[in-house]
Coordinates of C-alpha atoms and ligand atoms in Angstrom, one line a residue:
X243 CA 0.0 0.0 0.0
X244 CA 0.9 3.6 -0.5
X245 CA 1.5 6.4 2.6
X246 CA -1.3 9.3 2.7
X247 CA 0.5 12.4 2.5
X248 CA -0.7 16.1 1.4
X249 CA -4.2 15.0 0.7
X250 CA -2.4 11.8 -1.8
X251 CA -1.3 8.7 -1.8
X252 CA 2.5 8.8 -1.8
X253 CA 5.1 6.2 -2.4
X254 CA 9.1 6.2 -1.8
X255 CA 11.4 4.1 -3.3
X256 CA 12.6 2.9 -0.1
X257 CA 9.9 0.3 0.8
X258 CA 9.0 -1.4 4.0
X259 CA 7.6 -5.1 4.2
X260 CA 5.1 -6.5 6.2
X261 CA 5.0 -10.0 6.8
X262 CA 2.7 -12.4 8.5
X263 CA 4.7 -13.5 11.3
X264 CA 3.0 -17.0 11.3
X265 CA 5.0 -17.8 8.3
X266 CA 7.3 -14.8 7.9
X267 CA 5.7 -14.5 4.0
X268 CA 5.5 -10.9 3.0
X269 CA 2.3 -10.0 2.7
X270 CA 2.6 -6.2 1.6
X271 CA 5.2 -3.6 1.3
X272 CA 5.0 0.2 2.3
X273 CA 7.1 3.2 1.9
X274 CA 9.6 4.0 4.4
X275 CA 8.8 7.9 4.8
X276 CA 11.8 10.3 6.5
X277 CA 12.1 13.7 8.2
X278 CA 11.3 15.3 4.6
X279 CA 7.9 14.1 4.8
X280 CA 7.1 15.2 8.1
X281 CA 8.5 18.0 7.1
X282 CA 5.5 18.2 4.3
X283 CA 3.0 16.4 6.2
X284 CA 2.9 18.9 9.2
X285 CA 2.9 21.8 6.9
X286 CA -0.5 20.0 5.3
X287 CA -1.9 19.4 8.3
X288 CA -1.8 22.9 9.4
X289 CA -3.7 24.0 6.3
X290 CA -6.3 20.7 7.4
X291 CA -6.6 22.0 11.0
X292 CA -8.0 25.0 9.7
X293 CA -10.8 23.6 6.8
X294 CA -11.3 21.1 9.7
X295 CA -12.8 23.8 12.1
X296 CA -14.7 24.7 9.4
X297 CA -16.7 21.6 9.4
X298 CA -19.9 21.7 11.8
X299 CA -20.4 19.6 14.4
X300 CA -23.1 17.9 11.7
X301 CA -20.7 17.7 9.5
X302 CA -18.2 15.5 11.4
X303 CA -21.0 13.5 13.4
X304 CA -22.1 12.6 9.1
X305 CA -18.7 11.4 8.5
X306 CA -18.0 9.4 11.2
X307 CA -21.1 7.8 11.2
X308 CA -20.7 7.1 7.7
X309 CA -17.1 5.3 8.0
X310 CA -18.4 3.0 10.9
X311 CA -21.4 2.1 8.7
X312 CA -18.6 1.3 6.3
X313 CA -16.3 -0.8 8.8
X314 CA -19.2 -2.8 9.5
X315 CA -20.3 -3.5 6.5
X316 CA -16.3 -4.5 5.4
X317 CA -15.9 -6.6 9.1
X318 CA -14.2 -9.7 7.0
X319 CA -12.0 -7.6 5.2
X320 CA -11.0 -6.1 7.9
X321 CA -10.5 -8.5 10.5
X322 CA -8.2 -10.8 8.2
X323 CA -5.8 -7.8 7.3
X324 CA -5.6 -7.5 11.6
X325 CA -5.0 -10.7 12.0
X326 CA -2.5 -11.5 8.8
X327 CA -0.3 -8.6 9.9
X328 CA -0.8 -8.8 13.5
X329 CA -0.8 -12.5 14.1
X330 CA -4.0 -12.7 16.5
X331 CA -6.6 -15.3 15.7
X332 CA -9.1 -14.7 13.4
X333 CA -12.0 -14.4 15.5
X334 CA -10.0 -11.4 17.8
X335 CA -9.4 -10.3 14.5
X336 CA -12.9 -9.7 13.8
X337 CA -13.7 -8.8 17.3
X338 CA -11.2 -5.9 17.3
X339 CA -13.0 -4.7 13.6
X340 CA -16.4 -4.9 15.4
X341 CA -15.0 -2.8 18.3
X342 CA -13.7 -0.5 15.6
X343 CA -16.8 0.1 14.7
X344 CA -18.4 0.8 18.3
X345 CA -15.2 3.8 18.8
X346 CA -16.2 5.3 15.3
X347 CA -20.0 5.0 16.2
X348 CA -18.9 6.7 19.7
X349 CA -16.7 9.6 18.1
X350 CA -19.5 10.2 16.1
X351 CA -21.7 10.8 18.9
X352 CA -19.2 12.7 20.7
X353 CA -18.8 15.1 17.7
X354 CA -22.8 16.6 18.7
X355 CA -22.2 16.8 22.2
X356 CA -18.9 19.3 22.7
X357 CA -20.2 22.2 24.4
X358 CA -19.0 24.5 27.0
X359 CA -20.9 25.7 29.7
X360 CA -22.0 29.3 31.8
X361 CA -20.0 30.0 34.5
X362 CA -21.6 32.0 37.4
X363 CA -18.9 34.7 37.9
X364 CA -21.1 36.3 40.2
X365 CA -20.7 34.0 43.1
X366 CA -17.7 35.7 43.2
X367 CA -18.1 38.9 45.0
X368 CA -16.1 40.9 42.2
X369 CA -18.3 39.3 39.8
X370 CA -21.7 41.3 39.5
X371 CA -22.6 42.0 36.1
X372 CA -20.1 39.5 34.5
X373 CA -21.6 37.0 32.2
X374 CA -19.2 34.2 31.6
X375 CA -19.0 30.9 29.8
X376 CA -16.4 28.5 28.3
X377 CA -15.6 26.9 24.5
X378 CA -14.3 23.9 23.6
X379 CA -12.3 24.5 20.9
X380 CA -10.0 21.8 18.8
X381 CA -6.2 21.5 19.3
X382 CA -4.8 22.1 16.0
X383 CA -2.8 19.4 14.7
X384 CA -2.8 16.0 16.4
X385 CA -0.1 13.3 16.0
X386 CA -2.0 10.0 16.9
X387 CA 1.1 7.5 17.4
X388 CA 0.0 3.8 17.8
X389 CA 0.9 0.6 18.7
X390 CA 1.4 -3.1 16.9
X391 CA -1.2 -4.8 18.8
X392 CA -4.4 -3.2 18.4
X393 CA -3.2 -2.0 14.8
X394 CA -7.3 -1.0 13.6
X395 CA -9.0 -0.4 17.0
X396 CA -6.1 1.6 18.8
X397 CA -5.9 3.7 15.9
X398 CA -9.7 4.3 15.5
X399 CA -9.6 6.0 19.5
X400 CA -7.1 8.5 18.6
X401 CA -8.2 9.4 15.3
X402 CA -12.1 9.0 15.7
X403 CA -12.2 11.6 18.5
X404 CA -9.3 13.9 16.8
X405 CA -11.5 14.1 14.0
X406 CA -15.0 14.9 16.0
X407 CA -12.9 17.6 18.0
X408 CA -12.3 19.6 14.4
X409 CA -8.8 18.7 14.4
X410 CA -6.1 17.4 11.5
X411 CA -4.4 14.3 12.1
X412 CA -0.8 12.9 11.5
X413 CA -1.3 9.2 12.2
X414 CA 1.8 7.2 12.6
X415 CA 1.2 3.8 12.8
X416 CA 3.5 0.5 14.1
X417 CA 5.9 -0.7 11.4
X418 CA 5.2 -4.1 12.0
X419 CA 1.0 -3.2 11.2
X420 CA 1.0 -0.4 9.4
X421 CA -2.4 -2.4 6.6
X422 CA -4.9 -1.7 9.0
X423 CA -4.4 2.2 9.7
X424 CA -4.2 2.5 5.9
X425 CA -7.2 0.6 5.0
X426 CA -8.7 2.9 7.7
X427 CA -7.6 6.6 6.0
X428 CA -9.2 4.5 2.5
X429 CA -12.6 4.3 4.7
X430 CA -12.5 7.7 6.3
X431 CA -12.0 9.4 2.7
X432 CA -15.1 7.1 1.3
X433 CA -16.4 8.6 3.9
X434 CA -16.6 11.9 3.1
X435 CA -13.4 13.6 5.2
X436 CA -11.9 16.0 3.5
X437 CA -8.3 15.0 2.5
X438 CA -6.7 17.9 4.3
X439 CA -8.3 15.7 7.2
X440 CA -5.9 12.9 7.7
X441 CA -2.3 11.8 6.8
X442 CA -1.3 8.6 7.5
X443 CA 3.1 8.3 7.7
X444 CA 4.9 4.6 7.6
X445 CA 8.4 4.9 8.3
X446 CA 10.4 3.5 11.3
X447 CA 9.5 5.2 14.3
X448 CA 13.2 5.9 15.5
X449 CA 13.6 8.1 12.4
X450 CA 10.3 9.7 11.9
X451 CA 9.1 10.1 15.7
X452 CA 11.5 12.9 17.0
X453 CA 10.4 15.2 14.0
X454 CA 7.0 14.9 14.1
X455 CA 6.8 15.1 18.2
X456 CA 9.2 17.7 18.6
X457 CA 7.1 19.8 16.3
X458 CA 5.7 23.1 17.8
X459 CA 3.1 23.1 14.4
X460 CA 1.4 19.8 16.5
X461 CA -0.6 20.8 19.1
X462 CA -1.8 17.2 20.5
X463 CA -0.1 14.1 20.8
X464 CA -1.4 11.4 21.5
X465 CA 0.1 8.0 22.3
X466 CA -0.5 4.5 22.9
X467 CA 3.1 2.1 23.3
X468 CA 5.8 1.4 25.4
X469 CA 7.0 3.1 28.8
X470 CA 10.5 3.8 27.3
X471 CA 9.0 5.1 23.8
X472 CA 6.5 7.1 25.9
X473 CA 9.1 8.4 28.3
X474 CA 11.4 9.7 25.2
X475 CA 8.4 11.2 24.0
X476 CA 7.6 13.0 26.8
X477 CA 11.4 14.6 26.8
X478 CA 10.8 15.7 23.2
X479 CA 7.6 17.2 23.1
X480 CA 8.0 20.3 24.5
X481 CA 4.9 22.6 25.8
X482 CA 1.6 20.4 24.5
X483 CA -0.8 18.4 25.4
X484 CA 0.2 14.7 26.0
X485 CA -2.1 11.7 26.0
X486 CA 0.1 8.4 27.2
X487 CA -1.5 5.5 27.0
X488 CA 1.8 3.2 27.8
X489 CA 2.2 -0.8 29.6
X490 CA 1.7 -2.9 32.2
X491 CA 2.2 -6.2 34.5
X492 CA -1.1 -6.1 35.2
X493 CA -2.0 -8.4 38.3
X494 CA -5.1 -10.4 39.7
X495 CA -5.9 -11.4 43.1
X496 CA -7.0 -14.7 44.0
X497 CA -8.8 -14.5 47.4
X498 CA -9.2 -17.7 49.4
X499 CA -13.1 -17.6 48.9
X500 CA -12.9 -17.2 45.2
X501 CA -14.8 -19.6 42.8
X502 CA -11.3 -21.3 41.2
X503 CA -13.0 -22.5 38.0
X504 CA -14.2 -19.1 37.4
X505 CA -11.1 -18.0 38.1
X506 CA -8.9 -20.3 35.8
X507 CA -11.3 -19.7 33.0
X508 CA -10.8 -15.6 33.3
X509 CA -7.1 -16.5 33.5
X510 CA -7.3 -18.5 30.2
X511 CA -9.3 -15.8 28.6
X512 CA -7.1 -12.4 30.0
X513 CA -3.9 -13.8 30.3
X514 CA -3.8 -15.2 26.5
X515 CA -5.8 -13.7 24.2
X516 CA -3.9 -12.1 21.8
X517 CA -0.8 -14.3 22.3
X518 CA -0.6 -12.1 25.6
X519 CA 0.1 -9.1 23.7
X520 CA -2.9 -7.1 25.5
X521 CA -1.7 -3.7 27.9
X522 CA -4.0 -4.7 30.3
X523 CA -3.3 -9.2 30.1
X524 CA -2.8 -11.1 33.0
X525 CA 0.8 -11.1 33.9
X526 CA 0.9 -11.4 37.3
X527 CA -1.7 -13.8 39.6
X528 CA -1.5 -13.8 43.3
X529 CA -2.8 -16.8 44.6
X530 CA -3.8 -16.8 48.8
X531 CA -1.8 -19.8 50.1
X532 CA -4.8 -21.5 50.9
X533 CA -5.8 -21.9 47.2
X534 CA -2.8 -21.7 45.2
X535 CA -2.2 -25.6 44.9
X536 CA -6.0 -25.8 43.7
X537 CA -5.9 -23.0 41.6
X538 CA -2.5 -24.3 39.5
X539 CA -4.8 -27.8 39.3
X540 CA -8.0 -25.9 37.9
X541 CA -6.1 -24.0 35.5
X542 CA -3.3 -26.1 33.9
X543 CA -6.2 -28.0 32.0
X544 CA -7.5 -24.7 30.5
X545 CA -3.9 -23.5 29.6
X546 CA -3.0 -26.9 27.9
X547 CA -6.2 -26.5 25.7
X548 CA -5.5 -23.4 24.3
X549 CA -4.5 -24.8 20.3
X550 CA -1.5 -22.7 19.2
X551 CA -1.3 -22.2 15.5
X552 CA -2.3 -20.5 12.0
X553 CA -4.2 -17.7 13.2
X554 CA -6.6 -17.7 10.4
X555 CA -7.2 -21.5 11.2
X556 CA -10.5 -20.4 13.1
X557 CA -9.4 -23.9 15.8
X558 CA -6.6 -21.5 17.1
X559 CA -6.8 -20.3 20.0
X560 CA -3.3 -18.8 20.0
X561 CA -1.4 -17.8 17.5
X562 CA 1.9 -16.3 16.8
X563 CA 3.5 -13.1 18.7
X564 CA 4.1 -10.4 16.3
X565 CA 7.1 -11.7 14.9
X566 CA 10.0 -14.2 16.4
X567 CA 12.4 -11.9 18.1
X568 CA 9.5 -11.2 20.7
X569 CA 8.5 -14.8 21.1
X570 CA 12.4 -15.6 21.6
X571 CA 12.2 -12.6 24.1
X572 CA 9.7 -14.4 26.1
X573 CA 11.1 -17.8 25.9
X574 CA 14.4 -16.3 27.5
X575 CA 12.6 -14.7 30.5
X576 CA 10.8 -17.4 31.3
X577 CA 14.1 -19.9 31.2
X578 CA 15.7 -16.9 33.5
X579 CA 12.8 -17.0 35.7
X580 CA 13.4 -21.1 35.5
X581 CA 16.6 -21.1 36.5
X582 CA 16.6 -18.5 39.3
X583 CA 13.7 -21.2 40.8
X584 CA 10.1 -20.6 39.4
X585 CA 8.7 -23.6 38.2
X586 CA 6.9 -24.1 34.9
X587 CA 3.6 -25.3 35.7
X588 CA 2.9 -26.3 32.2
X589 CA 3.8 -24.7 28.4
X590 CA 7.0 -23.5 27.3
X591 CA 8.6 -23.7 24.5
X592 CA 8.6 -22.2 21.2
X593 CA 8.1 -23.3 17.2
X594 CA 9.1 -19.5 15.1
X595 CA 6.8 -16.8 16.5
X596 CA 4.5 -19.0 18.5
X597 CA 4.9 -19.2 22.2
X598 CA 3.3 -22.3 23.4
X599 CA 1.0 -20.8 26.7
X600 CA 3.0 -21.5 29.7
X601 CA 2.1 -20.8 33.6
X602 CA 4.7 -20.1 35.8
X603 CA 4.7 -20.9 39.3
X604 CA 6.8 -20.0 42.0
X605 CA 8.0 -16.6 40.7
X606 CA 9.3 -14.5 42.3
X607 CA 8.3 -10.1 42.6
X608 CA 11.7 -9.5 41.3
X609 CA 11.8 -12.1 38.7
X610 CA 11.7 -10.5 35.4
X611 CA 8.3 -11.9 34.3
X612 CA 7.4 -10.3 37.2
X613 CA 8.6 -7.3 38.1
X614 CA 8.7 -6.4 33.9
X615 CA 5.9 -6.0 31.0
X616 CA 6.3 -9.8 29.5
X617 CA 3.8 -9.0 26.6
X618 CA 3.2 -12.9 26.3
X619 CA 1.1 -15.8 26.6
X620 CA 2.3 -16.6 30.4
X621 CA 1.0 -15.6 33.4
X622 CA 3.7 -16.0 36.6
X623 CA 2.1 -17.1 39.9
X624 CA 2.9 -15.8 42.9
X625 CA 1.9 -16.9 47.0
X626 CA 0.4 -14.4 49.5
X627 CA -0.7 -14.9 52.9
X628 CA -3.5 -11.7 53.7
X629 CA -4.9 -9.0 51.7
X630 CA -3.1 -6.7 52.6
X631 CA 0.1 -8.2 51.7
X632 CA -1.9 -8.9 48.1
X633 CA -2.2 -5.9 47.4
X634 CA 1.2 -4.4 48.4
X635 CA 2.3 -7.2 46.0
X636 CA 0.1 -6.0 43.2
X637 CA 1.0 -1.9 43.9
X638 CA 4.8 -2.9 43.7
X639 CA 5.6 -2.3 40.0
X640 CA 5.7 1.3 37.7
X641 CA 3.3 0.5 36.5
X642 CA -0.7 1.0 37.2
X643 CA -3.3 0.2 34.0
X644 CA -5.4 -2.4 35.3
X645 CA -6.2 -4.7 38.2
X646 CA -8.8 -7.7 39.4
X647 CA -9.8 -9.3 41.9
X648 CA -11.7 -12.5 42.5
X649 CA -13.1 -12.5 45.8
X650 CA -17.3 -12.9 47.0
X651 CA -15.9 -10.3 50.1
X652 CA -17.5 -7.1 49.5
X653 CA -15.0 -5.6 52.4
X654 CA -12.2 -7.1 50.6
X655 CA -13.3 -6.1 47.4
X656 CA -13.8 -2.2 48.5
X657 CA -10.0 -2.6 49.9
X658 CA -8.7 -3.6 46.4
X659 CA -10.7 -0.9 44.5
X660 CA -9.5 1.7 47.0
X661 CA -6.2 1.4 47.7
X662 CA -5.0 -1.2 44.3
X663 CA -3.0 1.8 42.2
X664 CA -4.7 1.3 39.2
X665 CA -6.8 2.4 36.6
X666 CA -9.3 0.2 35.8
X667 CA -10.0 -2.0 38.4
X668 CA -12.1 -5.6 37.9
X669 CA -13.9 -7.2 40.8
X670 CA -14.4 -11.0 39.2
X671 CA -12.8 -10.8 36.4
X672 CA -9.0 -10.6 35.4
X673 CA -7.6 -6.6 34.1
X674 CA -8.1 -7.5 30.7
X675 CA -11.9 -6.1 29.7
X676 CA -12.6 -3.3 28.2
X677 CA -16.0 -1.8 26.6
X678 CA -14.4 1.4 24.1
X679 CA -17.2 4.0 25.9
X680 CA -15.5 3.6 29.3
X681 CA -12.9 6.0 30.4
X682 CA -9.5 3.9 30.0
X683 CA -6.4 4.8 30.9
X684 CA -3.0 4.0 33.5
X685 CA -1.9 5.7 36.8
X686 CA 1.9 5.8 38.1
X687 CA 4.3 5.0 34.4
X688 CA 1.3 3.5 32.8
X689 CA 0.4 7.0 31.8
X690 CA -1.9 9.7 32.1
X691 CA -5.1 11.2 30.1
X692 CA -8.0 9.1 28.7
X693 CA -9.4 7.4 25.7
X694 CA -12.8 6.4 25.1
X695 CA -14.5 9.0 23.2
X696 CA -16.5 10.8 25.4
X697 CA -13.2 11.2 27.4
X698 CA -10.7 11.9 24.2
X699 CA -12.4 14.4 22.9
X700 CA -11.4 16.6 26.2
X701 CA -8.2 15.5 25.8
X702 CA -8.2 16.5 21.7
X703 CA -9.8 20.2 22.5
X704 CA -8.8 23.2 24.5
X705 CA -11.0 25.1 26.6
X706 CA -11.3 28.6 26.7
X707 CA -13.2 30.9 28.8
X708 CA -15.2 34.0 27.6
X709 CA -16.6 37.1 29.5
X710 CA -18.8 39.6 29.2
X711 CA -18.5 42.7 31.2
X712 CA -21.9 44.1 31.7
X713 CA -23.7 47.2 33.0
X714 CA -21.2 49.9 32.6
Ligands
NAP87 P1 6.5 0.8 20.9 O1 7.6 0.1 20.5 O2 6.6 1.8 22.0 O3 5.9 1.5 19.5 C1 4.7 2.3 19.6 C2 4.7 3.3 18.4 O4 5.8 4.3 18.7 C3 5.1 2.7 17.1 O5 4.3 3.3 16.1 C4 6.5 3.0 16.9 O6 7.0 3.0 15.6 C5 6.6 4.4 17.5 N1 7.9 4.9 17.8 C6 9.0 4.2 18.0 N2 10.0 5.1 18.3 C7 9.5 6.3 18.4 C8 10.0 7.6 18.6 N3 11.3 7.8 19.0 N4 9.2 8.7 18.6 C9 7.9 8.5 18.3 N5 7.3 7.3 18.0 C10 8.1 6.2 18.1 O7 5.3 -0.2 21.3 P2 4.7 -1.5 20.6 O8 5.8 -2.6 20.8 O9 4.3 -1.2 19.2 O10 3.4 -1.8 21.5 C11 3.5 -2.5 22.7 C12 3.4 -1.6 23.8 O11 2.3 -0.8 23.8 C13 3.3 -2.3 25.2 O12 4.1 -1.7 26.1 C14 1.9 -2.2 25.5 O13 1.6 -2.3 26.9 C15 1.6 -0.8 25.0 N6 0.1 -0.6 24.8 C16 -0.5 0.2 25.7 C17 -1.9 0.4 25.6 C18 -2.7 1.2 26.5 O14 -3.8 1.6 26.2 N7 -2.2 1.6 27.6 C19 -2.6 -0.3 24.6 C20 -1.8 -1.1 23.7 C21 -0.5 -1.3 23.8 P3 7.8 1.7 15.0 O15 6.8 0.6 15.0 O16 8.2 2.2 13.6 O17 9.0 1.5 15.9

């Protein structure tokens, strides 16, 4: 596929491939953009910023509307490109299109319902005869920089509330998934958006991120990826608004009255989907002593029948990471964890890309698979004696994205959603669920600001505050 730059589709002759990782074949190739086209883009996109805020609020709700009819109507399409370049099994393939859909649908919404409000300057007592009120207005130019993992639906909650704020977008998606944002900027422009709209740059983000971060023409960034990226982007942005939607070792409690099947099947299903490549998986279960034995027994059975495989092969259940390096990655922190005395409870092992789904017992906080983001199909198992002492376990990490509990306690349950340092918290369920209205986002190095669009769309406008001074 081509890039989408200055209202065209642009090619290089430097080209990028993306390959399927199941079986490393090269599926498409795109052009590897440079500092000169940011350089092009970001003076386009400050002409778009301004036809943008042209548009009414009609006008974007009609377009936005109008590509989610279009998403849904293309949900096969769709969900094979996620899943080819991605490497998650088909059917999370067409779940993530579906929930693409559902963030489009919500932008759209979102784009009749910015407003400001009055203020009542008069409850001030130098405020008599003031008449005040505010406006949302958008930022400008927003960079929306996204992950591998989610390569449609990530992209769809930066650039689906960008565009319903009035804004122009620079989307910049991951190298290694760069189909799914492109087939998206195809669908937005069917859709009616006027090219000045979006631009959508491939390139490697290690030579295209500094110049288009470091940029005082964007306004807005907003990102979704590592700590470390996050962290170096932070340093290089400068004075604008941030959105930093970064990792996790996300943990679940396992309290000594909780129902163990239940729990082993949310394990199966939170700590796995994906090939564990999920901000908010199950890294990290803490098992009361009392249980733990009985918990490994209910839920080696549901590890052991999760199929690993072709990922369009709609029998897989897990399929390959997104390409071999990372699955090697895994494999070597789990053998460190190994040898420094965890214990694999079952799994291990790895044919190219595909982890086979392991649980670790045993480990130990500062193990690696602990005490890091693992991004894998594992989950590392972990004693505790009381509450308290769970949830000590589960604040100690830079993290904070998203927690559970399984307990039928409500005392113990109000405990963990008080003082667990997270920001979504689960009570019966693992950290991995997530509806794209909610307000979603990480505490401590996990990151700050929202998405969902009713929440991104503050995040993508600036407020400004008007008065009137009456009466002479
Ligand atoms: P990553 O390596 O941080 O990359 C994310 C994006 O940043 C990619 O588009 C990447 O481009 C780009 N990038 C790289 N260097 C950059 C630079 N110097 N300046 C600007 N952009 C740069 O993350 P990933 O491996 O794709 O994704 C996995 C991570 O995302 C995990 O940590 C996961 O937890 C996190 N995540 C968080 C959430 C959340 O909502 N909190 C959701 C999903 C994923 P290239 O691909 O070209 O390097």
């Amino acid at each position: 596929m081509k890039m989408f730059l200055e209202g065209k589709w642009a090619d290089k002759p430097k080209r990028i491939e993306v390959k399927n990782p199941y079986d490393n074949l090269v599926i498409d190739t795109v052009p590897r953009g440079d500092a000169a086209d940011v350089e092009r883009a970001l003076n386009f996109a400050e002409r778009g910023a301004k036809a943008m805020a042209k548009l009414s609020s009609y006008d974007r709700w009609k377009i936005l509307r109008k590509a989610a009819d279009l998403m849904a109507a293309r949900n096969e399409e769709l969900g094979r490109i996620i899943s080819t370049e991605e490497g998650k099994v088909i059917a999370e393939g067409r779940g993530e299109a579906n929930r693409a859909v559902e963030t489009m649908m919500g932008s759209a919404e979102e784009a009749k319902r910015i407003h400001g409000e009055t203020v009542p300057l008069d409850a001030d007592p130098t405020g008599r005869n003031k008449l005040g009120f505010t406006l949302r207005v958008p930022c400008g130019v927003v960079a929306a920089i996204s992950p591998f993992n989610f390569p449609l639906n990530l992209v769809c909650h930066k650039v689906g509330p960008a565009l319903a704020a009035g804004n122009s977008v620079i989307m910049k998606p991951a190298t290694d998934t760069p189909l799914s944002a492109l087939k998206l900027v195809e669908i937005l422009l069917e859709a009616g958006l006027p090219p000045e709209g979006v631009q959508c740059l491939t390139g490697s983000g290690g030579e295209i991120g500094d110049p288009i971060v470091a940029d005082k023409r964007v306004r807005k960034i907003t990102f979704t990826g590592s700590r470390e990226i996050g962290d170096r982007i932070c340093r290089m942005a400068g004075i604008k608004k941030v959105t930093m939607e970064l990792g996790s070792n996300s943990p679940l409690i396992v309290m000594p009255d909780a129902d163990l099947e239940k729990v082993a099947a949310a394990v199966a299903a939170t700590g796995y989907a994906n090939a564990g490549q999920a901000c908010i998986s199950t890294q990290r279960v803490l098992a009361a002593k009392k249980v733990y034995g009985d918990l490994l027994g209910a839920l080696i059975p549901k590890v052991e029948a999760l199929a690993t495989g072709n990922q369009l092969d709609e029998k897989t259940k897990v399929g390959p990471m997104v390409k071999e390096s990372e699955a090697a990655r895994v494999e070597e922190w789990i053998n460190e964890a190994v040898a420094a005395g965890a214990r694999l409870a079952t799994g291990g092992g790895r044919r190219g890309a595909i982890y086979i789904p392991a649980v670790v017992a045993d480990v130990k906080p500062e193990m690696r698979i602990s005490r890091d983001e693992l991004f894998g199909p594992a989950v590392a198992v972990t004693p505790f004696d009381t509450i308290e002492e769970a949830i000590q376990l589960a604040n100690d990490s830079v993290y904070g994205l998203a927690a559970g509990i399984f307990t039928e306690n409500v005392e113990w349950a109000m405990k963990f959603a008080r003082e667990a340092e997270a920001g979504n918290l689960h009570v019966n369920w693992g950290p991995q669920w997530r509806v794209d209205l909610m307000p979603y986002g990480g505490l401590k190095e996990s990151g700050f600001g929202k998405e969902g669009p009713r929440y991104a769309v503050e995040e993508m406008t600036e407020l400004k505050m008007v008065v009137f001074h009456l009466g002479g």
